[in-house]
mmCIF file of C-alpha atoms in Angstrom:
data_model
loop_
_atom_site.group_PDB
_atom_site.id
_atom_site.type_symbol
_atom_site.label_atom_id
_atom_site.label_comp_id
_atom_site.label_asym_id
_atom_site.label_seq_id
_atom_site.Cartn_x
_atom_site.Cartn_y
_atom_site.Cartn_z
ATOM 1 C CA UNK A 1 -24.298 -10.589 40.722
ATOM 2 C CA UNK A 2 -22.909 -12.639 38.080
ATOM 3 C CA UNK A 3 -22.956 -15.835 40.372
ATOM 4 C CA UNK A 4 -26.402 -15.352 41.663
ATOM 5 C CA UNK A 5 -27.823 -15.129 37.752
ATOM 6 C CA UNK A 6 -25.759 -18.071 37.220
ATOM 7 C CA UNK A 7 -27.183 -19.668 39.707
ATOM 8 C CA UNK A 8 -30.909 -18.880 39.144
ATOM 9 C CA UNK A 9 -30.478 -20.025 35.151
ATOM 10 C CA UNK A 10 -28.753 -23.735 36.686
ATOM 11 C CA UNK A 11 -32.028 -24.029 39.267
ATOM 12 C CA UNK A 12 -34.251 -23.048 35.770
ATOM 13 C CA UNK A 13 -32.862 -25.478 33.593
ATOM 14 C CA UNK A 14 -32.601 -28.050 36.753
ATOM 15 C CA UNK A 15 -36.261 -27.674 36.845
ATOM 16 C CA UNK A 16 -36.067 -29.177 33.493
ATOM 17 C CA UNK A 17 -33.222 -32.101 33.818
ATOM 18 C CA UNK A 18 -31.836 -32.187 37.284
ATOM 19 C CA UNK A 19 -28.196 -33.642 35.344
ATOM 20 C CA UNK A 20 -27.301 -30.520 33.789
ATOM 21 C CA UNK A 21 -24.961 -28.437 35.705
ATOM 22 C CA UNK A 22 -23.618 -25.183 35.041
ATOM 23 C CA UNK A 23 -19.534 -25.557 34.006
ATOM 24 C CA UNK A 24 -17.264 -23.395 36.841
ATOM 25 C CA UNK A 25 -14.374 -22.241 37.066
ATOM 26 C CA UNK A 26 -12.768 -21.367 39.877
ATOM 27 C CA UNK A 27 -9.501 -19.785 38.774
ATOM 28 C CA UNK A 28 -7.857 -19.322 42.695
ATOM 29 C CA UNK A 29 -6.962 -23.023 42.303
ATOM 30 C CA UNK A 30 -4.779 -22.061 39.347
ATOM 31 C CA UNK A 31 -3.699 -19.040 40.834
ATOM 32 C CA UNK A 32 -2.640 -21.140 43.746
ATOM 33 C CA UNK A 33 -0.689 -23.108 42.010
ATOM 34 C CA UNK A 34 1.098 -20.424 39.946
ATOM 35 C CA UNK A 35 2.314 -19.482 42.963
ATOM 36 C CA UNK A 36 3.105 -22.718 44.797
ATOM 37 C CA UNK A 37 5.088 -23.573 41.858
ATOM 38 C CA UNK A 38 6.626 -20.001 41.784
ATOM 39 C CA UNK A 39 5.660 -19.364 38.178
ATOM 40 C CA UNK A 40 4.868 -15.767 37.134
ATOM 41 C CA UNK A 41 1.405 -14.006 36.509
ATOM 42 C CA UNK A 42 2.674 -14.247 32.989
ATOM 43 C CA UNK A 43 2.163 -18.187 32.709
ATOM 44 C CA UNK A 44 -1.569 -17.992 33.182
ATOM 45 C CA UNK A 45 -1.542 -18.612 29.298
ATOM 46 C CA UNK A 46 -0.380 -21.466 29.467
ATOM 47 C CA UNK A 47 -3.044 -22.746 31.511
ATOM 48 C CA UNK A 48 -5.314 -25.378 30.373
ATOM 49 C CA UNK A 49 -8.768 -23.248 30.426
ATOM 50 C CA UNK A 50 -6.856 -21.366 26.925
ATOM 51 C CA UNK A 51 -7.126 -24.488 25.287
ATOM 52 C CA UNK A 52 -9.335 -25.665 22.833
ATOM 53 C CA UNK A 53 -11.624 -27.939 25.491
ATOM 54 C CA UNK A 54 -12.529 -24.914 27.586
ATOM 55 C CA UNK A 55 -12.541 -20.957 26.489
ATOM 56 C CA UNK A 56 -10.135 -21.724 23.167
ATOM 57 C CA UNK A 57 -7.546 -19.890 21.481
ATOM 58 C CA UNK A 58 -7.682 -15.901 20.290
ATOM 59 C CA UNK A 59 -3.968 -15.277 19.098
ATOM 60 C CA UNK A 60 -4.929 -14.490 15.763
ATOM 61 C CA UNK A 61 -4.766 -11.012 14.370
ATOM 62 C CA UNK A 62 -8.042 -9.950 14.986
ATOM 63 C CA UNK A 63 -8.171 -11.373 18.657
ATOM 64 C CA UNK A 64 -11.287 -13.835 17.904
ATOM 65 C CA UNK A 65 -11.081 -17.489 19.306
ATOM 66 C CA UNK A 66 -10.592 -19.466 16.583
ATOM 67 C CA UNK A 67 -10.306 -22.914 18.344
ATOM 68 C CA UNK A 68 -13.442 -24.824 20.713
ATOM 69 C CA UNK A 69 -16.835 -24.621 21.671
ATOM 70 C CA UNK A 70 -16.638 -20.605 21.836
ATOM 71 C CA UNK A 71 -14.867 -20.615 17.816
ATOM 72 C CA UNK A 72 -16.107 -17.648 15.744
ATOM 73 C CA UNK A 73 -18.944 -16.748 18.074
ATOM 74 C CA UNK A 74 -21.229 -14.423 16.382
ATOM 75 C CA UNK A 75 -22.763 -11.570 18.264
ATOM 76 C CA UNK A 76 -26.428 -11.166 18.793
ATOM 77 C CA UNK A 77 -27.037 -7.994 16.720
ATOM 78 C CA UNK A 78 -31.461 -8.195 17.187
ATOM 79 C CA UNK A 79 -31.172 -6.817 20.667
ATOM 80 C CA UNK A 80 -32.238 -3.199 19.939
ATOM 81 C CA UNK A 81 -32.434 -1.414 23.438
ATOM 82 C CA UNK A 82 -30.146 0.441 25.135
ATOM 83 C CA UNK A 83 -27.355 -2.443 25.446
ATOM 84 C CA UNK A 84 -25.867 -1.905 21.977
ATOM 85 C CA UNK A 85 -22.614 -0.616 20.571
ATOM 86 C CA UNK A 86 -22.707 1.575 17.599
ATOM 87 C CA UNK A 87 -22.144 -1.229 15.232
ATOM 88 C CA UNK A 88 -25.704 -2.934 16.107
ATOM 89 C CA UNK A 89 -23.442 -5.709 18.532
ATOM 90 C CA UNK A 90 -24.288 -6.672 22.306
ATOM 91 C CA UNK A 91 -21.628 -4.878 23.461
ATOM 92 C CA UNK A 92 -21.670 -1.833 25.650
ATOM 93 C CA UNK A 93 -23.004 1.293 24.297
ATOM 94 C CA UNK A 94 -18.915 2.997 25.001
ATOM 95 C CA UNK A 95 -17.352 -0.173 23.291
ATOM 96 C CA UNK A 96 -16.176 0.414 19.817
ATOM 97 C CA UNK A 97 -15.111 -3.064 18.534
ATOM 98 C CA UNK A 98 -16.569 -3.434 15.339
ATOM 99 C CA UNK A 99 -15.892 -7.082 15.032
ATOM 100 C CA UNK A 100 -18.885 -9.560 15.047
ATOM 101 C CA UNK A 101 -16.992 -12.287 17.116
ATOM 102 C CA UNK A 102 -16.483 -12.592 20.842
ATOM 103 C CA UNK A 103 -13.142 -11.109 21.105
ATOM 104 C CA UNK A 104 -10.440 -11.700 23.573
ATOM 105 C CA UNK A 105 -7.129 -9.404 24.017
ATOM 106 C CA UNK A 106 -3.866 -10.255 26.409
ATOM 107 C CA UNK A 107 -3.052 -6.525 26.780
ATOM 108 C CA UNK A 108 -4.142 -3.154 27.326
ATOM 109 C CA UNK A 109 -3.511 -0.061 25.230
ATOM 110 C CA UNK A 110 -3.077 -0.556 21.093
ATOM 111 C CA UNK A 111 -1.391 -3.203 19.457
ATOM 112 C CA UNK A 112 1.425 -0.247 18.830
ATOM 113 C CA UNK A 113 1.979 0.841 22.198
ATOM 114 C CA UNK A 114 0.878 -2.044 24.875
ATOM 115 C CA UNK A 115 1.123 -3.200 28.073
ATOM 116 C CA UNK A 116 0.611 -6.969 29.375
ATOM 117 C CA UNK A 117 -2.459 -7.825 31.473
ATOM 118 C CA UNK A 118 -0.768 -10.467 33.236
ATOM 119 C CA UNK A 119 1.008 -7.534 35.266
ATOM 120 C CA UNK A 120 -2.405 -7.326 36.852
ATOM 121 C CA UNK A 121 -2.779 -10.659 38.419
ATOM 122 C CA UNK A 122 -5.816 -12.670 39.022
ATOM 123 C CA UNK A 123 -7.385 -12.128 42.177
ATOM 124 C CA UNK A 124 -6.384 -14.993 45.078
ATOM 125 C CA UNK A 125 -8.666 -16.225 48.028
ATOM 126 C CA UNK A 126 -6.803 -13.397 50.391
ATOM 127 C CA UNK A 127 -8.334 -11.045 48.060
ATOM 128 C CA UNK A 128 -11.553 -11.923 48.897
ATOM 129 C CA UNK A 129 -10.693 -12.788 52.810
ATOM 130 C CA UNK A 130 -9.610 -9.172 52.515
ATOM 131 C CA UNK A 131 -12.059 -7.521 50.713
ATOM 132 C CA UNK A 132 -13.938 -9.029 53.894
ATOM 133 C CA UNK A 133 -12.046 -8.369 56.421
ATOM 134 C CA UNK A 134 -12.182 -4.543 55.442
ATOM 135 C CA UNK A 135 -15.907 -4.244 54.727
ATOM 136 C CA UNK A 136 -18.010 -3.040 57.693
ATOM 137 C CA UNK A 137 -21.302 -3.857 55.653
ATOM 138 C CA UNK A 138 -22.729 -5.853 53.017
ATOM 139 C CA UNK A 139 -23.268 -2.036 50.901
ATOM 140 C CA UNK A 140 -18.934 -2.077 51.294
ATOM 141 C CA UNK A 141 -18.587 -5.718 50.691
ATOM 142 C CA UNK A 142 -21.095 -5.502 47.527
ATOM 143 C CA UNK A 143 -19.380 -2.433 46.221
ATOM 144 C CA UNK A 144 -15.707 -3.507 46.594
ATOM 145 C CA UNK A 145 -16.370 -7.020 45.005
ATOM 146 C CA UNK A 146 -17.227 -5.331 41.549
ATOM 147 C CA UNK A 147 -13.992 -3.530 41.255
ATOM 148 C CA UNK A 148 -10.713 -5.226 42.672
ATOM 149 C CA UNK A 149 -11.504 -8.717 42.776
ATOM 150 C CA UNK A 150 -13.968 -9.030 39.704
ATOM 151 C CA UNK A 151 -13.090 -6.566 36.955
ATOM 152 C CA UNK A 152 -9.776 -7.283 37.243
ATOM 153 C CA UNK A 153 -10.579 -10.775 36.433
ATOM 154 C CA UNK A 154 -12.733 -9.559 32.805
ATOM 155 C CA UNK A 155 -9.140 -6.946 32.809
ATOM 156 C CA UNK A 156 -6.616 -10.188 32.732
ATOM 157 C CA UNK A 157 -8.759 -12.191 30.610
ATOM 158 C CA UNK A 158 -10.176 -10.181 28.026
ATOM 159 C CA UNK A 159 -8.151 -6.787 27.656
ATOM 160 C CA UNK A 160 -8.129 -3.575 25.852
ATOM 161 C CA UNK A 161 -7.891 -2.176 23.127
ATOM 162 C CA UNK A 162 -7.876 0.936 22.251
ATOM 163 C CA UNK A 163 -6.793 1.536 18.510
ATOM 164 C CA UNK A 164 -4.517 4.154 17.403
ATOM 165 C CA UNK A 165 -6.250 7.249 19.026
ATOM 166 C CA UNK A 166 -4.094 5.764 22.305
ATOM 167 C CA UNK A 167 -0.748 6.401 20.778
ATOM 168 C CA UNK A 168 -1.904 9.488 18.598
ATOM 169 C CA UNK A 169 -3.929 11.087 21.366
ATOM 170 C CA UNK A 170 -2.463 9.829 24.555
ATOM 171 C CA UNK A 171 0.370 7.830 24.670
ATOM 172 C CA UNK A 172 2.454 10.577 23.198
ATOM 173 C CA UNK A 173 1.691 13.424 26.357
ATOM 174 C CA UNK A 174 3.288 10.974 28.893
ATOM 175 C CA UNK A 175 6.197 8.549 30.046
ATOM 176 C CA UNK A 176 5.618 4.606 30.248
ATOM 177 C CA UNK A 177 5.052 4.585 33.623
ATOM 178 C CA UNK A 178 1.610 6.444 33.634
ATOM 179 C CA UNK A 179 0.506 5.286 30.103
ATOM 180 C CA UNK A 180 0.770 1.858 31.314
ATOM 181 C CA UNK A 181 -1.686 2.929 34.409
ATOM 182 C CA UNK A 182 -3.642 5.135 31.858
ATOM 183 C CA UNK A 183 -4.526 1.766 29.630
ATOM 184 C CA UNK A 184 -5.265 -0.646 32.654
ATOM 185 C CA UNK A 185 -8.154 1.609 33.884
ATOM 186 C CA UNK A 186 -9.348 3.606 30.605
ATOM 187 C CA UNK A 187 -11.945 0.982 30.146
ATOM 188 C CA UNK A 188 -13.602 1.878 33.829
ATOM 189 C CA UNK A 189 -13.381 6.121 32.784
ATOM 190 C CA UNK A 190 -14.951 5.804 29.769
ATOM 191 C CA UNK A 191 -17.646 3.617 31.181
ATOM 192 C CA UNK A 192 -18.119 6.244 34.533
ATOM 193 C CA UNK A 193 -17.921 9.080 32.217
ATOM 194 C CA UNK A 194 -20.886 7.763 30.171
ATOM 195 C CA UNK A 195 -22.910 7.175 32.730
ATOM 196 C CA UNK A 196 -22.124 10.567 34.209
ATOM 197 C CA UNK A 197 -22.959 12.075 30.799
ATOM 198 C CA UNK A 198 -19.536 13.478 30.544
ATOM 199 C CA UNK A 199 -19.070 11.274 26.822
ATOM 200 C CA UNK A 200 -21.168 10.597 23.433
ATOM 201 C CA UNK A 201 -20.809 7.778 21.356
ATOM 202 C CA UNK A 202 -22.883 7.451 18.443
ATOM 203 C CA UNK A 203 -25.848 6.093 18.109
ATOM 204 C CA UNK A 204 -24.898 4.121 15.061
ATOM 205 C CA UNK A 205 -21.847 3.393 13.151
ATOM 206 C CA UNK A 206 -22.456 1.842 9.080
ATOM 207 C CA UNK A 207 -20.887 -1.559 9.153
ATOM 208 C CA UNK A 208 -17.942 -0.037 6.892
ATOM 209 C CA UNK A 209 -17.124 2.870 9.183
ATOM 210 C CA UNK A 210 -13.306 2.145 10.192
ATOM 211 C CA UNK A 211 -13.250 1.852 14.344
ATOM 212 C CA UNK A 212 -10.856 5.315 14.303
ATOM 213 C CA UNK A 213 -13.889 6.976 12.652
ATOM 214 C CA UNK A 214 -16.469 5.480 15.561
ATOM 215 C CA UNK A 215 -15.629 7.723 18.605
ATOM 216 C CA UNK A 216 -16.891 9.213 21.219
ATOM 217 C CA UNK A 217 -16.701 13.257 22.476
ATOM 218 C CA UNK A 218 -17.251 15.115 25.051
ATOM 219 C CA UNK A 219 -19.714 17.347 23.841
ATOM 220 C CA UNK A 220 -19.585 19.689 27.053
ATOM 221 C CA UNK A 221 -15.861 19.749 27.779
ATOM 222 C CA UNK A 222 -15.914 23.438 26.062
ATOM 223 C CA UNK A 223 -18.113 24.587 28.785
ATOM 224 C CA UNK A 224 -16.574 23.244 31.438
ATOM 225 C CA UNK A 225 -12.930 24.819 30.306
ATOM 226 C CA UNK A 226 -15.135 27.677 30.105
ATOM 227 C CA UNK A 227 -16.124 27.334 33.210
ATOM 228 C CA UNK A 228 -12.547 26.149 34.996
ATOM 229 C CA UNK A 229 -14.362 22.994 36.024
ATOM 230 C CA UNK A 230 -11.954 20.844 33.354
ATOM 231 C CA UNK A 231 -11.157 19.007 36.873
ATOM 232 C CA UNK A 232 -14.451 17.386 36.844
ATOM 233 C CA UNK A 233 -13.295 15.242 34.453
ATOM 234 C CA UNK A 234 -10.202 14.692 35.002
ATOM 235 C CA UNK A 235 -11.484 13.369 39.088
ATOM 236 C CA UNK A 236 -13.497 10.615 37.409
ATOM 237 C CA UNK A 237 -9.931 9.098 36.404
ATOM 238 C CA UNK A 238 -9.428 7.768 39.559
ATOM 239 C CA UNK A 239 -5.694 6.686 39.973
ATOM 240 C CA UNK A 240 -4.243 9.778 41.566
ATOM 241 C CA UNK A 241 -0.891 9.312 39.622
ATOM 242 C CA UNK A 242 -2.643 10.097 36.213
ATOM 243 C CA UNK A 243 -4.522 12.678 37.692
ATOM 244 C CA UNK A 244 -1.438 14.501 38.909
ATOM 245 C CA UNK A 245 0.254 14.157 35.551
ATOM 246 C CA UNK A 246 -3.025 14.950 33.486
ATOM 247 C CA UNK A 247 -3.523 17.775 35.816
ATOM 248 C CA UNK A 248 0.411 18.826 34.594
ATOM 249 C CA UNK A 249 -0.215 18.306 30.998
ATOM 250 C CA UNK A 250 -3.052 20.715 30.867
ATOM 251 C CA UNK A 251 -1.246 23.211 32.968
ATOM 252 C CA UNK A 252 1.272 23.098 30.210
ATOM 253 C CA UNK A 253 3.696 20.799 31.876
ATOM 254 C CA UNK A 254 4.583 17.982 29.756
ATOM 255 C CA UNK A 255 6.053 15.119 31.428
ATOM 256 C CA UNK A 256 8.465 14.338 28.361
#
């Protein structure tokens, strides 16, 4: 979907200036070479797309890129509809980042307790020849492409985080192992549990409201612990290792 917008706003402003070209990157050639060069999925950093020419630099302490074309982007914050975070910023209505500039993390969790994207990988051409390969229809094909091979690209690239409610909340209840698979996909429950109107965020957030004090609830959980369907949420996690152990944890079983 992404690629097909892109390319409708290149033949719009074509229509314009046929010279102008939208910039591409196609990241399998560096992912190639990683590996022809046997270099770990750690060394993507040092890649020359982190640079100041191209996407810039964002290891300062808030995580904005401070260096090229994209330096202390500001937010649109005019775009009242439904695509808004608490805060008034383009961002999705279940993302809590208070901060006005684009933001860009290289791990997953809270700066406390965190795990590296890189452990991820980007996704390589026989990702895609697979994803292929194992799709009997364009419905598959379509609906595989926006998990494995492209969210894990926005997963390397741009991260989590998820403040100090992961260590205080989460992080605690269960060994590395599982918190590590916890913070890689948290970002895809709390999306598919607000859309399944399992979660609440607020509507708005004053611009001094700390991020800890911005959160979400779900607002029926009661009911369905009432009701002994508690495993109707814990399903949408997905990975069936953190199911198993969240399943433990709330059948008293703590797994340290």
């Amino acid at each position: 979907m992404h690629s097909g917008l892109s390319y409708i706003f290149e033949k719009s402003i074509q229509s314009v200036d046929p010279s102008v070209a939208m910039p591409y990157w196609d990241w399998t050639v560096d992912v190639t070479s990683n590996a022809y060069l046997n270099k770990s999925n750690a060394e993507l950093w040092s890649w020359n797309v982190w640079g100041s020419e191209y996407f810039g630099i964002a290891n300062n302490n808030a995580h904005t890129v401070s260096e090229g074309p994209w330096a202390f982007t500001r937010l649109p914050t005019d775009y009242w509809n439904d695509t808004h975070n608490p805060y008034g910023y383009m961002r999705a209505p279940w993302n809590m980042n208070s901060l006005p500039y684009v933001t860009r993390f290289n791990y997953t969790g809270s700066a406390a307790k965190n795990f590296a994207v890189t452990d991820m990988g980007m996704p390589t051409c026989m990702d895609f020849w697979n994803l292929i390969e194992d799709s009997d229809s364009w419905f598959d094909f379509g609906w595989g492409l926006q998990y494995d091979p492209h969210a894990r690209v926005h997963s390397v690239i741009g991260g989590s985080e998820a403040g100090t409610s992961f260590e205080n909340n989460v992080a605690k209840h269960f060994d590395d192992d599982v918190n590590e698979i916890i913070s890689k996909i948290m970002f895809v429950w709390t999306k598919n549990m607000w859309r399944n109107y399992k979660i609440d965020f607020p509507t708005v957030c004053s611009p001094d409201t700390p991020q800890h004090a911005c959160v979400g609830s779900c607002s029926d959980i009661g009911d369905e612990i009432q009701n002994r369907d508690i495993e109707s949420y814990i399903n949408t996690f997905g990975d069936s290792t953190v199911i198993s152990s969240i399943k433990s944890l709330v059948l008293g079983t703590k797994l340290k």
